[in-house]
PDB file of C-alpha atoms and ligand atoms in Angstrom:
ATOM      1  CA  MET A   1     130.502 126.860  74.621  1.00 73.00           C
ATOM      2  CA  PRO A   2     130.625 130.374  73.070  1.00 73.00           C
ATOM      3  CA  ALA A   3     127.452 132.144  71.974  1.00 81.00           C
ATOM      4  CA  LEU A   4     126.215 130.521  68.782  1.00 83.00           C
ATOM      5  CA  HIS A   5     126.702 133.643  66.644  1.00 76.00           C
ATOM      6  CA  ALA A   6     130.379 133.733  67.585  1.00 76.00           C
ATOM      7  CA  LEU A   7     130.914 130.054  66.993  1.00 85.00           C
ATOM      8  CA  THR A   8     132.980 128.947  64.020  1.00 84.00           C
ATOM      9  CA  ASN A   9     134.047 125.381  64.749  1.00 96.00           C
ATOM     10  CA  ALA A  10     130.891 123.365  64.286  1.00 98.00           C
ATOM     11  CA  ASP A  11     131.382 119.844  62.915  1.00 98.00           C
ATOM     12  CA  LEU A  12     127.952 118.450  62.129  1.00 98.00           C
ATOM     13  CA  HIS A  13     128.634 115.232  60.212  1.00 98.00           C
ATOM     14  CA  CYS A  14     130.582 112.108  61.216  1.00 98.00           C
ATOM     15  CA  HIS A  15     130.244 108.348  61.699  1.00 98.00           C
ATOM     16  CA  SER A  16     130.862 105.926  64.558  1.00 98.00           C
ATOM     17  CA  THR A  17     131.010 102.145  64.901  1.00 98.00           C
ATOM     18  CA  PHE A  18     127.177 102.246  65.007  1.00 98.00           C
ATOM     19  CA  SER A  19     127.408 102.666  61.189  1.00 98.00           C
ATOM     20  CA  ASP A  20     130.563 102.684  59.054  1.00 98.00           C
ATOM     21  CA  GLY A  21     132.994 104.653  61.202  1.00 98.00           C
ATOM     22  CA  THR A  22     135.859 102.938  63.026  1.00 98.00           C
ATOM     23  CA  LEU A  23     135.706 104.906  66.319  1.00 98.00           C
ATOM     24  CA  SER A  24     133.149 104.641  69.121  1.00 98.00           C
ATOM     25  CA  PRO A  25     130.971 107.684  69.901  1.00 98.00           C
ATOM     26  CA  PRO A  26     133.044 108.569  73.028  1.00 98.00           C
ATOM     27  CA  SER A  27     136.315 108.359  71.044  1.00 98.00           C
ATOM     28  CA  LEU A  28     134.854 110.643  68.382  1.00 98.00           C
ATOM     29  CA  ALA A  29     133.689 113.118  71.026  1.00 98.00           C
ATOM     30  CA  GLU A  30     137.137 113.203  72.573  1.00 98.00           C
ATOM     31  CA  ARG A  31     138.798 113.685  69.191  1.00 98.00           C
ATOM     32  CA  ALA A  32     136.374 116.469  68.254  1.00 98.00           C
ATOM     33  CA  ALA A  33     136.924 118.273  71.564  1.00 98.00           C
ATOM     34  CA  LEU A  34     140.734 117.974  71.219  1.00 98.00           C
ATOM     35  CA  ASN A  35     140.431 119.567  67.776  1.00 98.00           C
ATOM     36  CA  GLY A  36     138.498 122.512  69.190  1.00 97.00           C
ATOM     37  CA  VAL A  37     135.014 121.595  68.002  1.00 98.00           C
ATOM     38  CA  GLU A  38     132.434 123.768  69.778  1.00 97.00           C
ATOM     39  CA  VAL A  39     129.262 122.095  68.544  1.00 98.00           C
ATOM     40  CA  TRP A  40     129.372 118.503  67.368  1.00 98.00           C
ATOM     41  CA  ALA A  41     126.827 116.144  65.806  1.00 98.00           C
ATOM     42  CA  LEU A  42     127.029 112.387  65.375  1.00 99.00           C
ATOM     43  CA  THR A  43     125.248 111.453  62.124  1.00 99.00           C
ATOM     44  CA  ASP A  44     125.427 107.694  61.661  1.00 98.00           C
ATOM     45  CA  HIS A  45     123.885 106.207  58.520  1.00 98.00           C
ATOM     46  CA  ASP A  46     120.209 105.265  59.082  1.00 98.00           C
ATOM     47  CA  GLU A  47     120.823 104.782  62.812  1.00 98.00           C
ATOM     48  CA  VAL A  48     120.508 106.727  66.071  1.00 98.00           C
ATOM     49  CA  ALA A  49     121.594 104.002  68.513  1.00 98.00           C
ATOM     50  CA  GLY A  50     124.931 105.758  69.199  1.00 98.00           C
ATOM     51  CA  ILE A  51     123.374 109.101  70.147  1.00 99.00           C
ATOM     52  CA  GLY A  52     123.049 108.409  73.887  1.00 98.00           C
ATOM     53  CA  GLN A  53     126.752 107.576  74.264  1.00 98.00           C
ATOM     54  CA  ALA A  54     127.756 110.507  72.068  1.00 99.00           C
ATOM     55  CA  ARG A  55     125.696 113.021  74.049  1.00 98.00           C
ATOM     56  CA  THR A  56     126.990 111.815  77.411  1.00 98.00           C
ATOM     57  CA  ALA A  57     130.585 112.056  76.193  1.00 98.00           C
ATOM     58  CA  ALA A  58     130.098 115.487  74.607  1.00 98.00           C
ATOM     59  CA  GLN A  59     128.484 116.883  77.745  1.00 98.00           C
ATOM     60  CA  ALA A  60     131.299 115.545  79.938  1.00 98.00           C
ATOM     61  CA  LEU A  61     133.741 117.397  77.666  1.00 98.00           C
ATOM     62  CA  GLY A  62     131.745 120.657  77.769  1.00 97.00           C
ATOM     63  CA  MET A  63     131.084 120.492  74.016  1.00 97.00           C
ATOM     64  CA  GLY A  64     127.726 121.429  72.494  1.00 97.00           C
ATOM     65  CA  PHE A  65     125.921 118.442  70.994  1.00 98.00           C
ATOM     66  CA  LEU A  66     123.254 117.974  68.331  1.00 98.00           C
ATOM     67  CA  ALA A  67     121.648 114.566  67.888  1.00 98.00           C
ATOM     68  CA  GLY A  68     121.936 113.680  64.203  1.00 99.00           C
ATOM     69  CA  VAL A  69     121.446 111.038  61.549  1.00 99.00           C
ATOM     70  CA  GLU A  70     122.293 110.605  57.842  1.00 99.00           C
ATOM     71  CA  ILE A  71     119.428 108.973  55.964  1.00 99.00           C
ATOM     72  CA  SER A  72     119.940 107.040  52.702  1.00 98.00           C
ATOM     73  CA  VAL A  73     117.408 108.172  50.076  1.00 98.00           C
ATOM     74  CA  SER A  74     116.741 107.094  46.498  1.00 98.00           C
ATOM     75  CA  PHE A  75     116.139 110.047  44.185  1.00 98.00           C
ATOM     76  CA  ALA A  76     116.124 110.093  40.371  1.00 97.00           C
ATOM     77  CA  GLY A  77     117.887 106.746  40.220  1.00 94.00           C
ATOM     78  CA  GLN A  78     120.700 107.695  42.595  1.00 95.00           C
ATOM     79  CA  VAL A  79     121.446 107.559  46.309  1.00 97.00           C
ATOM     80  CA  VAL A  80     121.174 110.899  48.054  1.00 98.00           C
ATOM     81  CA  HIS A  81     122.059 111.419  51.704  1.00 98.00           C
ATOM     82  CA  ILE A  82     119.892 113.639  53.896  1.00 99.00           C
ATOM     83  CA  VAL A  83     121.324 114.669  57.253  1.00 99.00           C
ATOM     84  CA  GLY A  84     118.932 115.355  60.122  1.00 99.00           C
ATOM     85  CA  LEU A  85     120.232 117.678  62.850  1.00 99.00           C
ATOM     86  CA  GLY A  86     118.688 118.314  66.252  1.00 98.00           C
ATOM     87  CA  VAL A  87     116.425 115.278  66.047  1.00 98.00           C
ATOM     88  CA  ASP A  88     114.822 113.582  69.044  1.00 98.00           C
ATOM     89  CA  GLU A  89     116.349 110.113  68.748  1.00 98.00           C
ATOM     90  CA  THR A  90     113.533 108.638  70.857  1.00 98.00           C
ATOM     91  CA  ASP A  91     110.759 109.690  68.449  1.00 98.00           C
ATOM     92  CA  PRO A  92     108.961 106.451  67.406  1.00 98.00           C
ATOM     93  CA  ARG A  93     108.286 107.725  63.865  1.00 98.00           C
ATOM     94  CA  LEU A  94     111.972 108.416  63.278  1.00 98.00           C
ATOM     95  CA  ILE A  95     112.990 105.104  64.848  1.00 98.00           C
ATOM     96  CA  GLU A  96     110.538 103.137  62.711  1.00 98.00           C
ATOM     97  CA  GLY A  97     111.542 104.955  59.496  1.00 98.00           C
ATOM     98  CA  LEU A  98     115.223 104.254  60.159  1.00 98.00           C
ATOM     99  CA  ARG A  99     114.480 100.621  60.998  1.00 98.00           C
ATOM    100  CA  GLN A 100     112.741 100.214  57.631  1.00 98.00           C
ATOM    101  CA  THR A 101     115.584 101.965  55.832  1.00 98.00           C
ATOM    102  CA  ARG A 102     118.177  99.635  57.395  1.00 98.00           C
ATOM    103  CA  GLY A 103     115.993  96.627  56.629  1.00 95.00           C
ATOM    104  CA  GLY A 104     117.322  95.538  53.250  1.00 94.00           C
ATOM    105  CA  ARG A 105     121.005  95.897  54.053  1.00 97.00           C
ATOM    106  CA  GLU A 106     121.749  92.277  54.907  1.00 97.00           C
ATOM    107  CA  ARG A 107     120.040  90.970  51.741  1.00 97.00           C
ATOM    108  CA  ARG A 108     121.952  93.529  49.683  1.00 98.00           C
ATOM    109  CA  ALA A 109     125.225  92.534  51.364  1.00 98.00           C
ATOM    110  CA  ARG A 110     124.656  88.860  50.536  1.00 98.00           C
ATOM    111  CA  ASP A 111     123.969  89.809  46.901  1.00 98.00           C
ATOM    112  CA  MET A 112     127.098  91.967  46.833  1.00 98.00           C
ATOM    113  CA  ALA A 113     129.146  89.051  48.156  1.00 98.00           C
ATOM    114  CA  ALA A 114     127.696  86.761  45.472  1.00 98.00           C
ATOM    115  CA  SER A 115     128.622  89.195  42.714  1.00 97.00           C
ATOM    116  CA  LEU A 116     132.124  89.644  44.134  1.00 98.00           C
ATOM    117  CA  ALA A 117     132.509  85.854  44.314  1.00 98.00           C
ATOM    118  CA  ALA A 118     131.603  85.717  40.622  1.00 97.00           C
ATOM    119  CA  VAL A 119     134.633  87.915  39.820  1.00 97.00           C
ATOM    120  CA  GLY A 120     136.993  85.801  41.917  1.00 96.00           C
ATOM    121  CA  ILE A 121     136.609  87.314  45.409  1.00 97.00           C
ATOM    122  CA  PRO A 122     135.089  84.698  47.720  1.00 97.00           C
ATOM    123  CA  GLY A 123     134.101  85.112  51.353  1.00 98.00           C
ATOM    124  CA  ALA A 124     133.258  88.815  51.162  1.00 98.00           C
ATOM    125  CA  PHE A 125     130.104  88.636  53.291  1.00 98.00           C
ATOM    126  CA  GLU A 126     131.898  86.996  56.224  1.00 98.00           C
ATOM    127  CA  GLY A 127     134.946  89.188  55.600  1.00 98.00           C
ATOM    128  CA  ALA A 128     132.902  92.408  55.666  1.00 98.00           C
ATOM    129  CA  LEU A 129     131.000  91.243  58.727  1.00 98.00           C
ATOM    130  CA  LYS A 130     134.236  91.135  60.723  1.00 97.00           C
ATOM    131  CA  HIS A 131     134.431  94.915  60.338  1.00 98.00           C
ATOM    132  CA  VAL A 132     130.804  95.551  61.271  1.00 98.00           C
ATOM    133  CA  GLY A 133     130.035  97.091  64.677  1.00 97.00           C
ATOM    134  CA  ASN A 134     126.237  97.069  64.276  1.00 96.00           C
ATOM    135  CA  PRO A 135     124.733  93.934  62.692  1.00 96.00           C
ATOM    136  CA  GLU A 136     121.868  95.976  61.196  1.00 96.00           C
ATOM    137  CA  LEU A 137     124.238  98.284  59.437  1.00 97.00           C
ATOM    138  CA  ILE A 138     126.458  96.362  57.059  1.00 98.00           C
ATOM    139  CA  SER A 139     127.652  98.873  54.472  1.00 98.00           C
ATOM    140  CA  ARG A 140     129.797  99.074  51.369  1.00 98.00           C
ATOM    141  CA  THR A 141     132.498 100.603  53.560  1.00 98.00           C
ATOM    142  CA  HIS A 142     132.810  97.312  55.458  1.00 98.00           C
ATOM    143  CA  PHE A 143     133.252  95.443  52.166  1.00 98.00           C
ATOM    144  CA  ALA A 144     135.879  98.004  51.185  1.00 98.00           C
ATOM    145  CA  ARG A 145     137.813  97.355  54.402  1.00 98.00           C
ATOM    146  CA  PHE A 146     137.698  93.608  53.745  1.00 98.00           C
ATOM    147  CA  LEU A 147     138.970  94.036  50.176  1.00 98.00           C
ATOM    148  CA  VAL A 148     141.896  96.139  51.416  1.00 98.00           C
ATOM    149  CA  GLU A 149     142.681  93.738  54.266  1.00 97.00           C
ATOM    150  CA  SER A 150     142.637  90.758  51.904  1.00 97.00           C
ATOM    151  CA  GLY A 151     145.039  92.469  49.480  1.00 97.00           C
ATOM    152  CA  HIS A 152     142.650  92.952  46.545  1.00 97.00           C
ATOM    153  CA  CYS A 153     143.093  96.737  46.648  1.00 97.00           C
ATOM    154  CA  SER A 154     145.483  99.124  48.332  1.00 97.00           C
ATOM    155  CA  ASP A 155     142.917 101.529  49.837  1.00 96.00           C
ATOM    156  CA  VAL A 156     139.167 101.977  50.183  1.00 96.00           C
ATOM    157  CA  GLY A 157     139.062 104.590  47.414  1.00 95.00           C
ATOM    158  CA  GLU A 158     140.428 102.023  44.975  1.00 97.00           C
ATOM    159  CA  VAL A 159     137.840  99.455  46.129  1.00 98.00           C
ATOM    160  CA  PHE A 160     134.986 101.864  45.374  1.00 97.00           C
ATOM    161  CA  ARG A 161     136.445 102.769  41.972  1.00 97.00           C
ATOM    162  CA  ARG A 162     137.000  99.149  40.901  1.00 98.00           C
ATOM    163  CA  PHE A 163     134.233  97.222  42.676  1.00 98.00           C
ATOM    164  CA  LEU A 164     131.582  99.131  44.588  1.00 98.00           C
ATOM    165  CA  LYS A 165     130.434 102.079  42.458  1.00 96.00           C
ATOM    166  CA  GLU A 166     127.390 101.841  40.238  1.00 92.00           C
ATOM    167  CA  GLY A 167     128.240  99.752  37.180  1.00 93.00           C
ATOM    168  CA  LYS A 168     131.095  97.886  38.918  1.00 97.00           C
ATOM    169  CA  PRO A 169     130.953  94.136  39.659  1.00 95.00           C
ATOM    170  CA  GLY A 170     130.162  94.343  43.395  1.00 97.00           C
ATOM    171  CA  PHE A 171     127.482  97.028  43.078  1.00 97.00           C
ATOM    172  CA  VAL A 172     123.928  95.943  43.850  1.00 97.00           C
ATOM    173  CA  PRO A 173     121.134  98.476  43.246  1.00 94.00           C
ATOM    174  CA  HIS A 174     118.990  99.122  46.268  1.00 95.00           C
ATOM    175  CA  ARG A 175     115.825 101.066  47.044  1.00 95.00           C
ATOM    176  CA  TRP A 176     116.327 103.407  49.994  1.00 98.00           C
ATOM    177  CA  ALA A 177     113.857 105.778  51.667  1.00 98.00           C
ATOM    178  CA  ALA A 178     111.812 108.270  49.655  1.00 98.00           C
ATOM    179  CA  LEU A 179     113.018 111.887  49.927  1.00 98.00           C
ATOM    180  CA  GLY A 180     109.707 113.098  51.374  1.00 98.00           C
ATOM    181  CA  ASP A 181     109.621 110.328  53.992  1.00 98.00           C
ATOM    182  CA  ALA A 182     113.178 111.000  55.198  1.00 99.00           C
ATOM    183  CA  ILE A 183     112.491 114.724  55.559  1.00 99.00           C
ATOM    184  CA  ARG A 184     109.213 113.992  57.339  1.00 98.00           C
ATOM    185  CA  TRP A 185     110.846 111.651  59.883  1.00 98.00           C
ATOM    186  CA  ILE A 186     113.462 114.314  60.606  1.00 99.00           C
ATOM    187  CA  ARG A 187     110.908 117.112  60.940  1.00 98.00           C
ATOM    188  CA  GLU A 188     108.453 115.086  63.039  1.00 98.00           C
ATOM    189  CA  SER A 189     111.234 114.397  65.506  1.00 98.00           C
ATOM    190  CA  GLY A 190     112.003 118.117  65.816  1.00 98.00           C
ATOM    191  CA  GLY A 191     115.050 118.107  63.523  1.00 98.00           C
ATOM    192  CA  LEU A 192     116.213 120.133  60.569  1.00 98.00           C
ATOM    193  CA  ALA A 193     116.912 118.406  57.236  1.00 99.00           C
ATOM    194  CA  VAL A 194     120.123 119.113  55.309  1.00 99.00           C
ATOM    195  CA  ILE A 195     121.262 117.869  51.875  1.00 99.00           C
ATOM    196  CA  ALA A 196     124.573 116.085  52.494  1.00 99.00           C
ATOM    197  CA  HIS A 197     127.659 116.640  50.266  1.00 98.00           C
ATOM    198  CA  PRO A 198     125.694 117.774  47.175  1.00 98.00           C
ATOM    199  CA  ALA A 199     128.742 117.749  44.888  1.00 98.00           C
ATOM    200  CA  ARG A 200     129.093 113.978  45.294  1.00 97.00           C
ATOM    201  CA  TYR A 201     126.024 113.127  43.202  1.00 97.00           C
ATOM    202  CA  ASP A 202     126.134 112.579  39.450  1.00 96.00           C
ATOM    203  CA  PHE A 203     123.019 114.570  38.621  1.00 97.00           C
ATOM    204  CA  THR A 204     122.399 116.583  35.492  1.00 98.00           C
ATOM    205  CA  PRO A 205     121.668 120.264  36.205  1.00 97.00           C
ATOM    206  CA  THR A 206     117.957 119.544  35.738  1.00 98.00           C
ATOM    207  CA  GLU A 207     118.018 116.648  38.200  1.00 98.00           C
ATOM    208  CA  GLU A 208     119.974 118.689  40.731  1.00 98.00           C
ATOM    209  CA  PHE A 209     117.474 121.525  40.413  1.00 98.00           C
ATOM    210  CA  ALA A 210     114.683 118.985  40.986  1.00 98.00           C
ATOM    211  CA  LEU A 211     116.449 117.648  44.099  1.00 98.00           C
ATOM    212  CA  PHE A 212     116.835 121.104  45.633  1.00 98.00           C
ATOM    213  CA  SER A 213     113.292 122.136  44.682  1.00 98.00           C
ATOM    214  CA  GLU A 214     111.644 118.963  45.995  1.00 98.00           C
ATOM    215  CA  PHE A 215     113.800 119.042  49.107  1.00 98.00           C
ATOM    216  CA  LYS A 216     112.535 122.557  49.840  1.00 98.00           C
ATOM    217  CA  ALA A 217     108.955 121.658  48.997  1.00 98.00           C
ATOM    218  CA  HIS A 218     109.100 118.871  51.604  1.00 98.00           C
ATOM    219  CA  GLY A 219     110.341 121.317  54.239  1.00 98.00           C
ATOM    220  CA  GLY A 220     114.097 120.725  53.972  1.00 98.00           C
ATOM    221  CA  LEU A 221     116.016 123.745  55.226  1.00 98.00           C
ATOM    222  CA  GLY A 222     119.771 123.273  54.835  1.00 98.00           C
ATOM    223  CA  VAL A 223     122.626 122.176  52.604  1.00 99.00           C
ATOM    224  CA  GLU A 224     126.194 121.152  53.384  1.00 98.00           C
ATOM    225  CA  VAL A 225     128.492 123.737  51.866  1.00 98.00           C
ATOM    226  CA  VAL A 226     131.731 122.982  53.717  1.00 98.00           C
ATOM    227  CA  THR A 227     132.280 119.218  53.890  1.00 98.00           C
ATOM    228  CA  GLY A 228     135.257 116.902  53.799  1.00 96.00           C
ATOM    229  CA  SER A 229     134.244 115.759  50.342  1.00 94.00           C
ATOM    230  CA  HIS A 230     133.991 119.193  48.661  1.00 97.00           C
ATOM    231  CA  SER A 231     136.829 120.927  46.844  1.00 97.00           C
ATOM    232  CA  GLU A 232     137.202 124.682  47.312  1.00 97.00           C
ATOM    233  CA  ALA A 233     135.428 125.269  44.004  1.00 98.00           C
ATOM    234  CA  GLU A 234     132.557 123.020  45.120  1.00 98.00           C
ATOM    235  CA  MET A 235     132.246 124.918  48.414  1.00 98.00           C
ATOM    236  CA  LEU A 236     131.885 128.153  46.434  1.00 98.00           C
ATOM    237  CA  ARG A 237     129.369 126.623  44.069  1.00 98.00           C
ATOM    238  CA  TYR A 238     127.159 125.289  46.882  1.00 98.00           C
ATOM    239  CA  ALA A 239     127.483 128.530  48.828  1.00 98.00           C
ATOM    240  CA  ASP A 240     125.864 130.156  45.790  1.00 98.00           C
ATOM    241  CA  MET A 241     123.246 127.399  45.664  1.00 98.00           C
ATOM    242  CA  ALA A 242     122.450 127.877  49.364  1.00 98.00           C
ATOM    243  CA  LEU A 243     121.820 131.576  48.752  1.00 98.00           C
ATOM    244  CA  GLU A 244     119.875 130.974  45.532  1.00 98.00           C
ATOM    245  CA  PHE A 245     117.565 128.454  47.237  1.00 98.00           C
ATOM    246  CA  GLY A 246     117.382 130.295  50.560  1.00 98.00           C
ATOM    247  CA  LEU A 247     118.918 127.374  52.475  1.00 98.00           C
ATOM    248  CA  LEU A 248     120.897 127.406  55.698  1.00 98.00           C
ATOM    249  CA  ALA A 249     124.529 126.302  55.314  1.00 98.00           C
ATOM    250  CA  SER A 250     126.081 123.401  57.188  1.00 98.00           C
ATOM    251  CA  ARG A 251     129.666 122.353  57.875  1.00 98.00           C
ATOM    252  CA  GLY A 252     130.787 118.805  58.633  1.00 98.00           C
ATOM    253  CA  SER A 253     133.863 116.672  58.082  1.00 98.00           C
ATOM    254  CA  ASP A 254     132.050 113.377  57.301  1.00 98.00           C
ATOM    255  CA  PHE A 255     134.842 111.814  59.358  1.00 98.00           C
ATOM    256  CA  HIS A 256     134.836 107.980  59.297  1.00 98.00           C
ATOM    257  CA  SER A 257     138.282 106.869  60.409  1.00 97.00           C
ATOM    258  CA  PRO A 258     141.712 108.249  61.349  1.00 97.00           C
ATOM    259  CA  THR A 259     143.312 106.329  58.473  1.00 94.00           C
ATOM    260  CA  GLU A 260     140.649 106.617  55.759  1.00 93.00           C
ATOM    261  CA  SER A 261     139.085 110.043  56.068  1.00 83.00           C
ATOM    262  CA  ARG A 262     140.335 112.903  53.964  1.00 85.00           C
ATOM    263  CA  THR A 263     139.361 115.451  56.578  1.00 94.00           C
ATOM    264  CA  GLU A 264     140.000 115.419  60.315  1.00 97.00           C
ATOM    265  CA  LEU A 265     137.168 116.242  62.735  1.00 98.00           C
ATOM    266  CA  GLY A 266     136.934 119.974  63.318  1.00 96.00           C
ATOM    267  CA  SER A 267     139.548 120.956  60.742  1.00 96.00           C
ATOM    268  CA  LEU A 268     137.481 122.298  57.870  1.00 96.00           C
ATOM    269  CA  PRO A 269     137.536 125.800  56.373  1.00 96.00           C
ATOM    270  CA  ALA A 270     135.101 128.244  58.024  1.00 95.00           C
ATOM    271  CA  LEU A 271     131.719 128.911  56.465  1.00 96.00           C
ATOM    272  CA  SER A 272     131.696 132.074  54.377  1.00 95.00           C
ATOM    273  CA  GLY A 273     130.271 135.092  56.236  1.00 94.00           C
ATOM    274  CA  ARG A 274     127.657 135.612  53.520  1.00 95.00           C
ATOM    275  CA  LEU A 275     125.913 132.345  54.517  1.00 97.00           C
ATOM    276  CA  ASN A 276     123.393 131.651  57.282  1.00 97.00           C
ATOM    277  CA  PRO A 277     124.887 128.892  59.461  1.00 97.00           C
ATOM    278  CA  VAL A 278     122.516 126.044  60.195  1.00 98.00           C
ATOM    279  CA  TRP A 279     123.471 125.978  63.888  1.00 97.00           C
ATOM    280  CA  MET A 280     121.950 129.443  64.403  1.00 96.00           C
ATOM    281  CA  ALA A 281     118.559 127.888  63.685  1.00 97.00           C
ATOM    282  CA  LEU A 282     119.265 125.017  66.071  1.00 97.00           C
ATOM    283  CA  ALA A 283     120.104 126.971  69.223  1.00 94.00           C
ATOM    284  CA  ASP A 284     117.263 125.380  71.185  1.00 96.00           C
ATOM    285  CA  ARG A 285     118.317 121.880  70.098  1.00 97.00           C
ATOM    286  CA  VAL A 286     121.941 122.088  71.251  1.00 97.00           C
ATOM    287  CA  GLN A 287     122.368 119.866  74.313  1.00 97.00           C
TER     288      GLN A 287
HETATM  289  P1  AMP B   1     126.255 102.204  51.704  1.00 77.81           P
HETATM  290  O1  AMP B   1     125.380 103.050  52.590  1.00 77.81           O
HETATM  291  O2  AMP B   1     126.417 100.804  52.195  1.00 77.81           O
HETATM  292  O3  AMP B   1     125.862 102.266  50.249  1.00 77.81           O
HETATM  293  O4  AMP B   1     127.734 102.816  51.808  1.00 77.81           O
HETATM  294  C1  AMP B   1     127.949 104.173  51.500  1.00 77.81           C
HETATM  295  C2  AMP B   1     129.232 104.629  52.166  1.00 77.81           C
HETATM  296  O5  AMP B   1     130.342 104.236  51.386  1.00 77.81           O
HETATM  297  C3  AMP B   1     129.347 106.141  52.241  1.00 77.81           C
HETATM  298  O6  AMP B   1     128.711 106.626  53.381  1.00 77.81           O
HETATM  299  C4  AMP B   1     130.832 106.341  52.344  1.00 77.81           C
HETATM  300  O7  AMP B   1     131.256 106.159  53.679  1.00 77.81           O
HETATM  301  C5  AMP B   1     131.388 105.196  51.526  1.00 77.81           C
HETATM  302  N1  AMP B   1     131.794 105.617  50.172  1.00 77.81           N
HETATM  303  C6  AMP B   1     131.005 105.862  49.104  1.00 77.81           C
HETATM  304  N2  AMP B   1     131.754 106.184  48.021  1.00 77.81           N
HETATM  305  C7  AMP B   1     133.049 106.143  48.423  1.00 77.81           C
HETATM  306  C8  AMP B   1     134.309 106.376  47.786  1.00 77.81           C
HETATM  307  N3  AMP B   1     134.383 106.705  46.495  1.00 77.81           N
HETATM  308  N4  AMP B   1     135.429 106.255  48.542  1.00 77.81           N
HETATM  309  C9  AMP B   1     135.374 105.899  49.837  1.00 77.81           C
HETATM  310  N5  AMP B   1     134.218 105.676  50.490  1.00 77.81           N
HETATM  311  C10 AMP B   1     133.073 105.793  49.801  1.00 77.81           C
HETATM  312 MN1   MN B   2     129.753 106.310  55.284  1.00 77.81          MN
HETATM  313 MN1   MN B   3     127.048 110.519  52.913  1.00 77.81          MN
HETATM  314 MN1   MN B   4     128.409 110.624  56.002  1.00 77.81          MN
END
């Protein structure tokens, strides 16, 4: 691995079969290494059970590794994702917080299936479950895969637009972790908290300002600027936000699947030189 200051190809956000990705941690590691990733993080939703496999595979490939997680948070009536980087996945406080956060997923999934059945799509719970790798982590993505497979929609994007976004027939509101709790679990386990894909939320400017301010007040330190779900204009906007709020900048593909993800592992634009890369603050956590 090159010295961290010279490093450009960090990919610090992706998902395995331990949440809603379709590849195992070792397959992701191999794919990242083939694409020239120098430091890689696995950040499954609300789950760290894949970290051991990911680390072993990354080390065998000579690739730097950061243990990560992406925590689902409820903030101002919306879901916000907070990525933790450089966590200790064995910390009991983190493990217990994630366990609680995962807790309501099965109930929610059953309610989602009932509301889909009411609009003429039966069997969605069992159908989604066939795509699930981790029984504690049934997600909307697994429902989306079932709806594509069963011919109701042509791709997962269409499923979200028609059925799974807020206000659509299969959407079931859910209470996730509190922002302060998620940041605390990350910090207590030695990690650094990062706001994931900020352009993906539907906040008013006031709400967004509140998110960034409260995030900082709780000890959050970073924001994703370059992510698979940001346009070029959004990357520029959140580069400015990172500087305005004094946050470190992160870069991650949010890769889920070779056929569904917009962005390949390790193939994002570089972070602008005017930003402070988050991995510089994580040198002692790279494994
Ligand atoms: P959940 O945690 O069960 O609410 O599922 C959230 C996941 O759904 C996200 O992590 C994404 O992987 C996926 N997702 C959300 N919105 C979309 C969308 N518009 N298109 C495709 N996938 C989406
Ligand atoms: Mn996901
Ligand atoms: Mn996310
Ligand atoms: Mn993600």
